[in-house]
PDB file of C-alpha atoms in Angstrom:
ATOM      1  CA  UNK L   1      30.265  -3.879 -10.617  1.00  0.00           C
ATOM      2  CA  UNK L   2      30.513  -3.205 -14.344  1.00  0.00           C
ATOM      3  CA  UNK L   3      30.477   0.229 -13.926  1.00  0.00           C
ATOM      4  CA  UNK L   4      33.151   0.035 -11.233  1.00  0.00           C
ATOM      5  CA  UNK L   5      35.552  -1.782 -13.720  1.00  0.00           C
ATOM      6  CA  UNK L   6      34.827   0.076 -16.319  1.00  0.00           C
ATOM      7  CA  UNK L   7      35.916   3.299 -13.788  1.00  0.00           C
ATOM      8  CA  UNK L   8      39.141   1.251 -12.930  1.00  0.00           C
ATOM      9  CA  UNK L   9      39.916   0.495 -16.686  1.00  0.00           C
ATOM     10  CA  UNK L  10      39.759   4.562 -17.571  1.00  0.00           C
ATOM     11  CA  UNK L  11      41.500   5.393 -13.761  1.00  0.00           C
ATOM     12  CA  UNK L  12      44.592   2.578 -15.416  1.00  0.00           C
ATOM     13  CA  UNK L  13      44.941   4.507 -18.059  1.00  0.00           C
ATOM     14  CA  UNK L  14      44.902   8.218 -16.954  1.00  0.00           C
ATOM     15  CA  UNK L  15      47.695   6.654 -14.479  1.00  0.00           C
ATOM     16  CA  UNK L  16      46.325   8.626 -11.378  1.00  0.00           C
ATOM     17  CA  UNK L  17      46.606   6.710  -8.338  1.00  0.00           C
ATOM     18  CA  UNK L  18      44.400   8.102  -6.353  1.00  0.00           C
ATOM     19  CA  UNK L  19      41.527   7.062  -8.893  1.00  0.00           C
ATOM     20  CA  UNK L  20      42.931   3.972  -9.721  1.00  0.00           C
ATOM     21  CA  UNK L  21      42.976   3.290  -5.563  1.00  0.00           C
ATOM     22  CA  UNK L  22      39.424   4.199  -4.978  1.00  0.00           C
ATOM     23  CA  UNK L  23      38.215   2.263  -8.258  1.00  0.00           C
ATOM     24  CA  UNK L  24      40.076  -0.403  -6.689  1.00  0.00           C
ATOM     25  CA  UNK L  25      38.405  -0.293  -3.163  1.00  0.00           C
ATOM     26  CA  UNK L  26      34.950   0.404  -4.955  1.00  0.00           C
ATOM     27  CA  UNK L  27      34.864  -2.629  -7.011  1.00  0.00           C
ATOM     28  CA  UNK L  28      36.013  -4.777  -4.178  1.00  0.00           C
ATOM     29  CA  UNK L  29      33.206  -3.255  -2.074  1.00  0.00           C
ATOM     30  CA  UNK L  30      30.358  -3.951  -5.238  1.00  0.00           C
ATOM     31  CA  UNK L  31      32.411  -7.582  -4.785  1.00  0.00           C
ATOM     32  CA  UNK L  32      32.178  -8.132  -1.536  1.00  0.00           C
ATOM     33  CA  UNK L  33      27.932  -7.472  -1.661  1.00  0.00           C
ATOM     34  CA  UNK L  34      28.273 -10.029  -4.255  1.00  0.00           C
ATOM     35  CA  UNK L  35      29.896 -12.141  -1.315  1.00  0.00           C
ATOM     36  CA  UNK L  36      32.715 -12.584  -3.885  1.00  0.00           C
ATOM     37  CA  UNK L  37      34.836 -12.340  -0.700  1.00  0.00           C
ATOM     38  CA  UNK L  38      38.496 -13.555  -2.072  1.00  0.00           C
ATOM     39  CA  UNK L  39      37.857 -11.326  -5.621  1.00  0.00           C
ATOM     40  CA  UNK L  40      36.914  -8.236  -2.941  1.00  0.00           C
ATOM     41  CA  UNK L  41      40.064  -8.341  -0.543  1.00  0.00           C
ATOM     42  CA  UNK L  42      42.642  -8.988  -3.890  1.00  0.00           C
ATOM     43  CA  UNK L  43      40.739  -5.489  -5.230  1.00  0.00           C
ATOM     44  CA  UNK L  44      41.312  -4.082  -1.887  1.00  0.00           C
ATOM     45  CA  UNK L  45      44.585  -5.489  -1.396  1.00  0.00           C
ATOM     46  CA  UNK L  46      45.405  -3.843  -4.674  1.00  0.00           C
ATOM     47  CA  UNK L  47      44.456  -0.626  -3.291  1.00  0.00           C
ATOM     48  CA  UNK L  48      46.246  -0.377  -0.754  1.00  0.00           C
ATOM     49  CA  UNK L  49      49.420  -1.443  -2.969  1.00  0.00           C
ATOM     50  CA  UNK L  50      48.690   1.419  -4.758  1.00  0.00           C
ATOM     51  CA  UNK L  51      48.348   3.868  -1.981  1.00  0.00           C
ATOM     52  CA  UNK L  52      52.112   2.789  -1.220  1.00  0.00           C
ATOM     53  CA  UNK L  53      53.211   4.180  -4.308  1.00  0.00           C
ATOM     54  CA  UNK L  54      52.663   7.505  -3.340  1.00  0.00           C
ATOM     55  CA  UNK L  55      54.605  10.196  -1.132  1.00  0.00           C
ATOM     56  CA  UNK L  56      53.346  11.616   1.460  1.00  0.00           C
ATOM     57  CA  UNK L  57      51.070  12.881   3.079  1.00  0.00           C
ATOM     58  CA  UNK L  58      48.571  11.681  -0.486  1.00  0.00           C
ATOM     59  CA  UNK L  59      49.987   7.851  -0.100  1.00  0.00           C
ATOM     60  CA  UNK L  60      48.947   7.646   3.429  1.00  0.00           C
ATOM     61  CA  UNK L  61      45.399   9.436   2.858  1.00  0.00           C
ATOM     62  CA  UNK L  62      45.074   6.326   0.244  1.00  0.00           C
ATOM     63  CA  UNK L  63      45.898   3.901   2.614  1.00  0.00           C
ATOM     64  CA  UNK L  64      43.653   4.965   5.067  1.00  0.00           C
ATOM     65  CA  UNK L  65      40.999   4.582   3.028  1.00  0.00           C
ATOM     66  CA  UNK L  66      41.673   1.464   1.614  1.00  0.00           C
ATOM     67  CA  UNK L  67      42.277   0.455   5.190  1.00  0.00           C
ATOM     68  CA  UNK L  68      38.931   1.392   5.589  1.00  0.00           C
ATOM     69  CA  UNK L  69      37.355  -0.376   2.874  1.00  0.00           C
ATOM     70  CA  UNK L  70      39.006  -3.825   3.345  1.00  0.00           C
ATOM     71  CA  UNK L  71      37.659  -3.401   7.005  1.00  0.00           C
ATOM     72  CA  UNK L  72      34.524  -3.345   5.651  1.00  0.00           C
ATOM     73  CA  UNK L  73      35.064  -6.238   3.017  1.00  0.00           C
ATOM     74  CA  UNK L  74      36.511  -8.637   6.052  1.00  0.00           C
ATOM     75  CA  UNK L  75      33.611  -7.675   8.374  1.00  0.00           C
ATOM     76  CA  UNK L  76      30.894  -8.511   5.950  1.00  0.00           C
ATOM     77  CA  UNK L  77      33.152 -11.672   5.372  1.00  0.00           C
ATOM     78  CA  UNK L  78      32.691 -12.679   8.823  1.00  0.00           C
ATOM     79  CA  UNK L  79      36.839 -12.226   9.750  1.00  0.00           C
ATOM     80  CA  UNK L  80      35.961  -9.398  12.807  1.00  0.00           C
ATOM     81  CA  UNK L  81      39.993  -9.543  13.914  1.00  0.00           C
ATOM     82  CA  UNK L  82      41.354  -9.062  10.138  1.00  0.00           C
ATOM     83  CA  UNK L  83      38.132  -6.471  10.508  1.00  0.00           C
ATOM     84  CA  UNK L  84      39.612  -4.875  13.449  1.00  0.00           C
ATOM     85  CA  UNK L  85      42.901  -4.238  12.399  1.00  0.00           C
ATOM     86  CA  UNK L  86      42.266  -2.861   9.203  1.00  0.00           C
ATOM     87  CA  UNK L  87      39.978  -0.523  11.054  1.00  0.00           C
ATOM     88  CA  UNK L  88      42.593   0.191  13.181  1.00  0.00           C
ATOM     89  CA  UNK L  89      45.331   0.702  10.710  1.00  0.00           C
ATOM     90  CA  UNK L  90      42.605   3.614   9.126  1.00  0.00           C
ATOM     91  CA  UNK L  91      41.757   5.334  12.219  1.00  0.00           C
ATOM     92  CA  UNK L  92      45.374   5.244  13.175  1.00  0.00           C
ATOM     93  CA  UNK L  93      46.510   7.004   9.856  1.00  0.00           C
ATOM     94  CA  UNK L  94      43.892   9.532  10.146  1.00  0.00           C
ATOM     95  CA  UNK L  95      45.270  10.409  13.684  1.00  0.00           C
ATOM     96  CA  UNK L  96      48.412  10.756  12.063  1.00  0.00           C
ATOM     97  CA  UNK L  97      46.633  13.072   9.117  1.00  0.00           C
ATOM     98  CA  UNK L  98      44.892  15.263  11.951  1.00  0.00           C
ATOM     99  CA  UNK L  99      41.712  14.217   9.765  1.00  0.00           C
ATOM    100  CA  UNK L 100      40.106  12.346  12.766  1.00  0.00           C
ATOM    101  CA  UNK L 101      36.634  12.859  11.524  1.00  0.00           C
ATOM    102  CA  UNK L 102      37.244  10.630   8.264  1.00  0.00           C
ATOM    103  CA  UNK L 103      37.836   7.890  11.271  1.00  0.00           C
ATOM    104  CA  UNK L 104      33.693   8.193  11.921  1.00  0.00           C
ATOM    105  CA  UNK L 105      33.455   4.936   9.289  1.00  0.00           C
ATOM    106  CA  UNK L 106      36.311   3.042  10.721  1.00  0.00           C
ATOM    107  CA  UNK L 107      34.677   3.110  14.643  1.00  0.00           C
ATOM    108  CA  UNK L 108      31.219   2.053  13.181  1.00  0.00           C
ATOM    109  CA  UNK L 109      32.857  -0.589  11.538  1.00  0.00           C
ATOM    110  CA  UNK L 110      34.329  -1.648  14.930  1.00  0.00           C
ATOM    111  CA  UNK L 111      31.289  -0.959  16.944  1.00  0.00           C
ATOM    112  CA  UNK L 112      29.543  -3.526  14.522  1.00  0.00           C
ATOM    113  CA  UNK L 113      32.392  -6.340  15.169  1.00  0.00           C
ATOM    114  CA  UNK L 114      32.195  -5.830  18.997  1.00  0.00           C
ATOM    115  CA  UNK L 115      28.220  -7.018  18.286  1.00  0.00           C
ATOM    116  CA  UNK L 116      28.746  -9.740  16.624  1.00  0.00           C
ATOM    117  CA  UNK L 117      31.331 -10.843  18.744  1.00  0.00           C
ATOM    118  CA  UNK L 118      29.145  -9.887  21.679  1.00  0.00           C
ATOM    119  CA  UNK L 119      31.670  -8.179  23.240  1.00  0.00           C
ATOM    120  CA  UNK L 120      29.716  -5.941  25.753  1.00  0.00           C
ATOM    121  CA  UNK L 121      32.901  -3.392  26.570  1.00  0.00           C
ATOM    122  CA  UNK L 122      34.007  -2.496  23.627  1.00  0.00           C
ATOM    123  CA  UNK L 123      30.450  -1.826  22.083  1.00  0.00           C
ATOM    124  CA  UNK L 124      30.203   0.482  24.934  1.00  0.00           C
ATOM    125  CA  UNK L 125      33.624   2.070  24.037  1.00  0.00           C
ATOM    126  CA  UNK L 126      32.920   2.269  20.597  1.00  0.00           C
ATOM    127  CA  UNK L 127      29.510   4.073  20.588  1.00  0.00           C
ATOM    128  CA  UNK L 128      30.964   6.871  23.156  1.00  0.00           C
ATOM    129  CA  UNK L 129      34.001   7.075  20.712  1.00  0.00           C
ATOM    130  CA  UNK L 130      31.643   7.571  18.175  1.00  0.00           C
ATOM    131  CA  UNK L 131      29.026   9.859  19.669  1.00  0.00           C
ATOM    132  CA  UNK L 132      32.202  11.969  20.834  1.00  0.00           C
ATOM    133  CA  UNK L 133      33.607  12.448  17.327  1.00  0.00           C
ATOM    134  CA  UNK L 134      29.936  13.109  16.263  1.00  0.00           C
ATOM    135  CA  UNK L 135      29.998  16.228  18.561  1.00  0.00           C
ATOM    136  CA  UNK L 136      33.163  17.617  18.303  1.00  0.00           C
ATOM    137  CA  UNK L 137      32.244  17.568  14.018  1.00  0.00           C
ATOM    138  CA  UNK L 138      28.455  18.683  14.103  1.00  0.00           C
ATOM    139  CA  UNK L 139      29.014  22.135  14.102  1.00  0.00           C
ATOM    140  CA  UNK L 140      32.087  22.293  11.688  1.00  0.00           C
ATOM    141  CA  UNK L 141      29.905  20.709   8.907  1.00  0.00           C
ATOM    142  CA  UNK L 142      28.962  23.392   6.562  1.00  0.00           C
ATOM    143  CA  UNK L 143      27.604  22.145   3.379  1.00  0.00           C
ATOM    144  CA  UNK L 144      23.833  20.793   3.171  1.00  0.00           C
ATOM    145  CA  UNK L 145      25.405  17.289   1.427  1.00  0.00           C
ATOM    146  CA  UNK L 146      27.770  16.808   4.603  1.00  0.00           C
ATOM    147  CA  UNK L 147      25.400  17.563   6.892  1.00  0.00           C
ATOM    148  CA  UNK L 148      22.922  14.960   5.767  1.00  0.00           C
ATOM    149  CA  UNK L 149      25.328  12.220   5.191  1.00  0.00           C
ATOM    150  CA  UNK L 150      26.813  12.956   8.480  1.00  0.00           C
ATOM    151  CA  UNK L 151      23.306  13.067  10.316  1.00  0.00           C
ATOM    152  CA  UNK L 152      21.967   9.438   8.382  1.00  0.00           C
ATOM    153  CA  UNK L 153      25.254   8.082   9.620  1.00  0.00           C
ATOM    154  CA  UNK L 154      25.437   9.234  12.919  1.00  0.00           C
ATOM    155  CA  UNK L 155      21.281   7.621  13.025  1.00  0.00           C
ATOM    156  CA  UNK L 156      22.680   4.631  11.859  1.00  0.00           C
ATOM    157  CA  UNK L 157      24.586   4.073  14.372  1.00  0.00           C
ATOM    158  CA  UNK L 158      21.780   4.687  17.133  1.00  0.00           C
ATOM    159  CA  UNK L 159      20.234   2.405  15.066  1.00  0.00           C
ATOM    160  CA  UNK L 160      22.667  -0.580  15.764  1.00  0.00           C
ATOM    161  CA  UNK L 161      23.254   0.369  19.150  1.00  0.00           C
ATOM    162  CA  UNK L 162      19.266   0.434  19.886  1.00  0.00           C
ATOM    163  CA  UNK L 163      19.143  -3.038  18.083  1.00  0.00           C
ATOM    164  CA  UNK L 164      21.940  -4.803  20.052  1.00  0.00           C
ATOM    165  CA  UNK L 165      20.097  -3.572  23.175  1.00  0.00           C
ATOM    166  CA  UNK L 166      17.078  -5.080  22.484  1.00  0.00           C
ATOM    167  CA  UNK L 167      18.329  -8.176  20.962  1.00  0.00           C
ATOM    168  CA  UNK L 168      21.528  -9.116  22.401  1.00  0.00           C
ATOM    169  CA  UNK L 169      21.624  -7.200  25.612  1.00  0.00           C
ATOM    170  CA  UNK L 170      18.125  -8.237  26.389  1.00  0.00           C
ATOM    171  CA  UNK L 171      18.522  -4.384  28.020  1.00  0.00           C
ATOM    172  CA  UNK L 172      15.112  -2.626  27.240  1.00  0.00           C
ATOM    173  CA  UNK L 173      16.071   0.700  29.406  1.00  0.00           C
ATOM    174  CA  UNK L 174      19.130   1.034  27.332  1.00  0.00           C
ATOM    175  CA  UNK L 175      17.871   0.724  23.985  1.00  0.00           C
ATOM    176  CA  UNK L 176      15.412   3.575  24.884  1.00  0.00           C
ATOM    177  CA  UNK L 177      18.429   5.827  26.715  1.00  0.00           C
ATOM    178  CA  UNK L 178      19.845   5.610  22.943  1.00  0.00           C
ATOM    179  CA  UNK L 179      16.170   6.230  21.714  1.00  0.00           C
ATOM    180  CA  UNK L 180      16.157   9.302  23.577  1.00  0.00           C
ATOM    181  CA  UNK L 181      19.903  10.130  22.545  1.00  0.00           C
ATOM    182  CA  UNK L 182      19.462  10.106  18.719  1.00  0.00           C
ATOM    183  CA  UNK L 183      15.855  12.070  19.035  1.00  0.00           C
ATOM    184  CA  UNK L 184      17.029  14.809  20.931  1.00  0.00           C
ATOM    185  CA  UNK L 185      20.270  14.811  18.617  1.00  0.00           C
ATOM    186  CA  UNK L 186      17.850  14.647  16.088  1.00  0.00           C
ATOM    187  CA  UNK L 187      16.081  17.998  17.836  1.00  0.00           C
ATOM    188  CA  UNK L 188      18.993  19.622  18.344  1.00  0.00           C
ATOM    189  CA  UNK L 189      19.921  19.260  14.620  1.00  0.00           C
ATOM    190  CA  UNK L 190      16.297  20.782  12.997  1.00  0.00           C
ATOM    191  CA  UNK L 191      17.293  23.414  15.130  1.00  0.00           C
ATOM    192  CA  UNK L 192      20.447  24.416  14.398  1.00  0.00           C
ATOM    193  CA  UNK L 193      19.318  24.222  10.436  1.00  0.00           C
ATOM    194  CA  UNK L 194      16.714  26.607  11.308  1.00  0.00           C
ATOM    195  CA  UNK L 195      18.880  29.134  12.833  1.00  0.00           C
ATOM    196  CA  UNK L 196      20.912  29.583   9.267  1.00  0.00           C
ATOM    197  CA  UNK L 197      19.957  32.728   7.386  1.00  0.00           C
ATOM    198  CA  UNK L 198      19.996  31.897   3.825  1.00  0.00           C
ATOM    199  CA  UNK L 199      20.621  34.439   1.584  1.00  0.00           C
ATOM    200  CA  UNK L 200      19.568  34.955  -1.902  1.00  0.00           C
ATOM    201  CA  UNK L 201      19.977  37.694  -4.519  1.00  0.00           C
TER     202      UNK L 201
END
């Protein structure tokens, strides 16, 4: 949290607001693990505000993402509909964008709301939403970096869904169909990393 401020102080005065937007959403996400829950949504709040600020298409990139990050903030907060529609609000301005992978976040942040509200059809909606997106990106991921965060978020999410199964569901067989999902996906990765020719001079 220090550090965040201290990123936000130097952001304020370089005046750049996309830094001084993500500072923003940053320190209200190191806030809201804090469960300083009013603090984190004022920060995020703030972000968005800035976002606003800015023409198009950078403003609406910044909202997005702020939209993003005061989904999160609400959802560890407990508030699933504020949750929900700030999701919403993200995934709906990354539509607009045509940057509909950055919307990967925003659905597991839903997916995780349907669960603790126990709401059995959208979980279902959610996960094949998210498993979609996860194949229609896979192969356009280039970089090593990507790829991994991609691949530990896309597990993640198997993760939850395997969890809520078991626990929630009280469904045994489908908690191992998503077993079985995220190994072979798992598989199917290792072996399209093996297939790349690196080459060195």
């Amino acid at each position: 949290l220090t550090y965040q401020r201290e990123a936000l102080s130097v952001a304020l005065e370089m005046k750049r607001p996309l830094l001084i937007s993500r500072s923003l959403g940053n320190a209200g996400s190191c806030l809201a693990t804090l469960r300083l829950f009013g603090e984190a949504v004022n920060f995020a709040q703030q972000a968005l505000d800035a976002g606003r600020k800015v023409p198009d298409p950078g403003g609406t990139e910044i909202i997005a993402n702020a939209s993003l990050q005061l989904g999160d903030i609400y959802r560890q907060a407990g508030n699933c509909d504020s949750a929900r529609n700030a999701y919403d609000e993200s995934i709906r301005l990354y539509k607009e964008l045509k940057l509909d992978y950055y919307s990967y976040a925003a659905h597991k942040g839903r997916l995780q709301c349907a669960i603790s509200s126990r709401d059995d059809s959208i979980v279902g909606d959610e996960l094949h939403t998210i498993l979609d997106l996860s194949n229609m990106y896979r192969e356009k991921i280039t970089t090593e970096s990507e790829r991994n965060t991609f691949f530990d978020l896309e597990h993640s999410v198997f993760d939850i869904a395997i969890d809520y199964a078991l626990r929630s569901a009280k469904d045994p067989i489908k908690a191992f169909e998503y077993a079985e999902q995220s190994r072979a996906r798992s598989m199917l990765n290792a072996m399209q990393r093996s297939s790349i020719v690196v080459h060195k001079s």
